[in-house]
Amino acid sequence: MRSNLTVVSCAVRRLVVMLGLCLRLATTSAYAQAERPDVIAAWNSLAHDVAVAEDQFLTFKGQRALAMMHLAMHDALNAIVPVYQTYAYEGGSGLAHPIAATAQGAYDVLL
């Protein structure tokens, strides 16, 4: 069983990572480039940086988060412009903006 100090330490570390993520989102990355088509690359860079800060890719948690993020972005874009088979999302909405949908998919998975 973990000691209270270990639990608090993990919680503080996660809070610092999340605050760093929010700060970076507010100042650069995907939000600053929201109107550019390279939003996927921007979110990929952000997710990679967060994963490295979390555990330096010593576990598969970072790779899992990156894979889930990319699948969510794929399904969000494919719901608007259906070209490929979806992985997880079954709905559809042709009324959304493609870049906003991919950014929202990444945001929902990472946060």
Short mmCIF file of C-alpha atoms in Angstrom, two decimals:
data_model
loop_
_atom_site.label_atom_id
_atom_site.label_comp_id
_atom_site.label_asym_id
_atom_site.label_seq_id
_atom_site.Cartn_x
_atom_site.Cartn_y
_atom_site.Cartn_z
CA MET A 1 0.00 0.00 0.00
CA ARG A 2 1.30 3.44 -0.86
CA SER A 3 2.13 5.89 1.84
CA ASN A 4 0.28 9.19 2.03
CA LEU A 5 3.45 11.04 1.01
CA THR A 6 3.75 8.99 -2.18
CA VAL A 7 0.11 9.60 -3.09
CA VAL A 8 0.47 13.35 -2.49
CA SER A 9 3.72 13.41 -4.47
CA CYS A 10 2.05 11.72 -7.46
CA ALA A 11 -0.90 14.10 -7.27
CA VAL A 12 1.36 17.15 -7.15
CA ARG A 13 3.43 15.89 -10.08
CA ARG A 14 0.28 15.31 -12.15
CA LEU A 15 -1.02 18.76 -11.25
CA VAL A 16 2.25 20.38 -12.36
CA VAL A 17 2.16 18.48 -15.66
CA MET A 18 -1.46 19.50 -16.27
CA LEU A 19 -0.75 23.14 -15.44
CA GLY A 20 2.17 23.09 -17.83
CA LEU A 21 -0.07 21.59 -20.48
CA CYS A 22 -2.72 24.26 -19.99
CA LEU A 23 -0.12 27.03 -20.10
CA ARG A 24 1.39 25.68 -23.27
CA LEU A 25 -2.02 25.30 -24.89
CA ALA A 26 -2.91 28.87 -24.03
CA THR A 27 0.28 30.37 -25.41
CA THR A 28 1.37 28.21 -28.35
CA SER A 29 0.73 24.93 -30.06
CA ALA A 30 -2.69 23.88 -31.28
CA TYR A 31 -4.67 26.92 -30.14
CA ALA A 32 -2.23 29.39 -31.68
CA GLN A 33 -2.34 27.42 -34.94
CA ALA A 34 -6.06 26.65 -34.92
CA GLU A 35 -6.62 27.94 -38.44
CA ARG A 36 -3.68 26.07 -39.94
CA PRO A 37 -3.96 22.57 -41.37
CA ASP A 38 -0.96 21.35 -39.39
CA VAL A 39 -3.03 21.17 -36.22
CA ILE A 40 -2.37 17.42 -36.08
CA ALA A 41 1.39 17.97 -35.98
CA ALA A 42 0.98 20.64 -33.32
CA TRP A 43 -1.11 18.37 -31.09
CA ASN A 44 1.32 15.51 -31.69
CA SER A 45 4.20 17.67 -30.53
CA LEU A 46 2.27 18.77 -27.47
CA ALA A 47 1.25 15.23 -26.53
CA HIS A 48 4.81 14.01 -27.00
CA ASP A 49 6.19 16.76 -24.75
CA VAL A 50 3.63 15.97 -22.05
CA ALA A 51 4.40 12.24 -22.25
CA VAL A 52 8.13 12.90 -21.93
CA ALA A 53 7.54 15.19 -18.95
CA GLU A 54 5.31 12.59 -17.31
CA ASP A 55 7.53 9.50 -17.41
CA GLN A 56 10.17 9.94 -20.17
CA PHE A 57 8.46 7.11 -22.11
CA LEU A 58 9.63 4.59 -19.50
CA THR A 59 6.17 3.04 -19.56
CA PHE A 60 3.69 2.62 -22.36
CA LYS A 61 1.40 5.30 -20.94
CA GLY A 62 2.76 7.97 -23.28
CA GLN A 63 2.57 5.78 -26.38
CA ARG A 64 -0.96 4.73 -25.43
CA ALA A 65 -2.03 8.36 -25.03
CA LEU A 66 -0.51 9.28 -28.40
CA ALA A 67 -2.26 6.37 -30.13
CA MET A 68 -5.61 7.20 -28.53
CA MET A 69 -5.22 10.86 -29.47
CA HIS A 70 -4.49 10.04 -33.11
CA LEU A 71 -7.43 7.64 -33.31
CA ALA A 72 -9.74 10.29 -31.86
CA MET A 73 -8.47 12.86 -34.35
CA HIS A 74 -8.94 10.40 -37.22
CA ASP A 75 -12.47 9.54 -36.18
CA ALA A 76 -13.38 13.22 -35.65
CA LEU A 77 -12.18 14.16 -39.13
CA ASN A 78 -13.68 11.06 -40.70
CA ALA A 79 -17.07 11.90 -39.15
CA ILE A 80 -17.07 15.13 -41.17
CA VAL A 81 -15.48 13.84 -44.36
CA PRO A 82 -16.19 10.09 -44.38
CA VAL A 83 -13.43 8.45 -46.37
CA TYR A 84 -12.17 5.62 -44.16
CA GLN A 85 -13.66 3.20 -41.67
CA THR A 86 -13.83 4.61 -38.14
CA TYR A 87 -12.12 2.98 -35.18
CA ALA A 88 -14.28 3.97 -32.22
CA TYR A 89 -16.73 6.77 -33.12
CA GLU A 90 -20.03 5.64 -34.63
CA GLY A 91 -21.82 8.97 -35.06
CA GLY A 92 -21.50 11.49 -37.81
CA SER A 93 -21.78 15.21 -38.30
CA GLY A 94 -20.99 16.92 -41.56
CA LEU A 95 -21.58 20.37 -40.06
CA ALA A 96 -18.38 20.80 -38.06
CA HIS A 97 -15.13 22.44 -39.10
CA PRO A 98 -12.49 19.76 -39.82
CA ILE A 99 -9.65 21.49 -37.99
CA ALA A 100 -11.81 22.27 -34.97
CA ALA A 101 -13.04 18.67 -34.86
CA THR A 102 -9.53 17.20 -34.93
CA ALA A 103 -8.35 19.63 -32.26
CA GLN A 104 -11.36 18.79 -30.08
CA GLY A 105 -10.70 15.07 -30.48
CA ALA A 106 -7.10 15.52 -29.32
CA TYR A 107 -8.16 17.79 -26.46
CA ASP A 108 -10.81 15.37 -25.21
CA VAL A 109 -8.35 12.46 -25.11
CA LEU A 110 -5.44 14.34 -23.55
CA LEU A 111 -7.43 16.15 -20.90
#
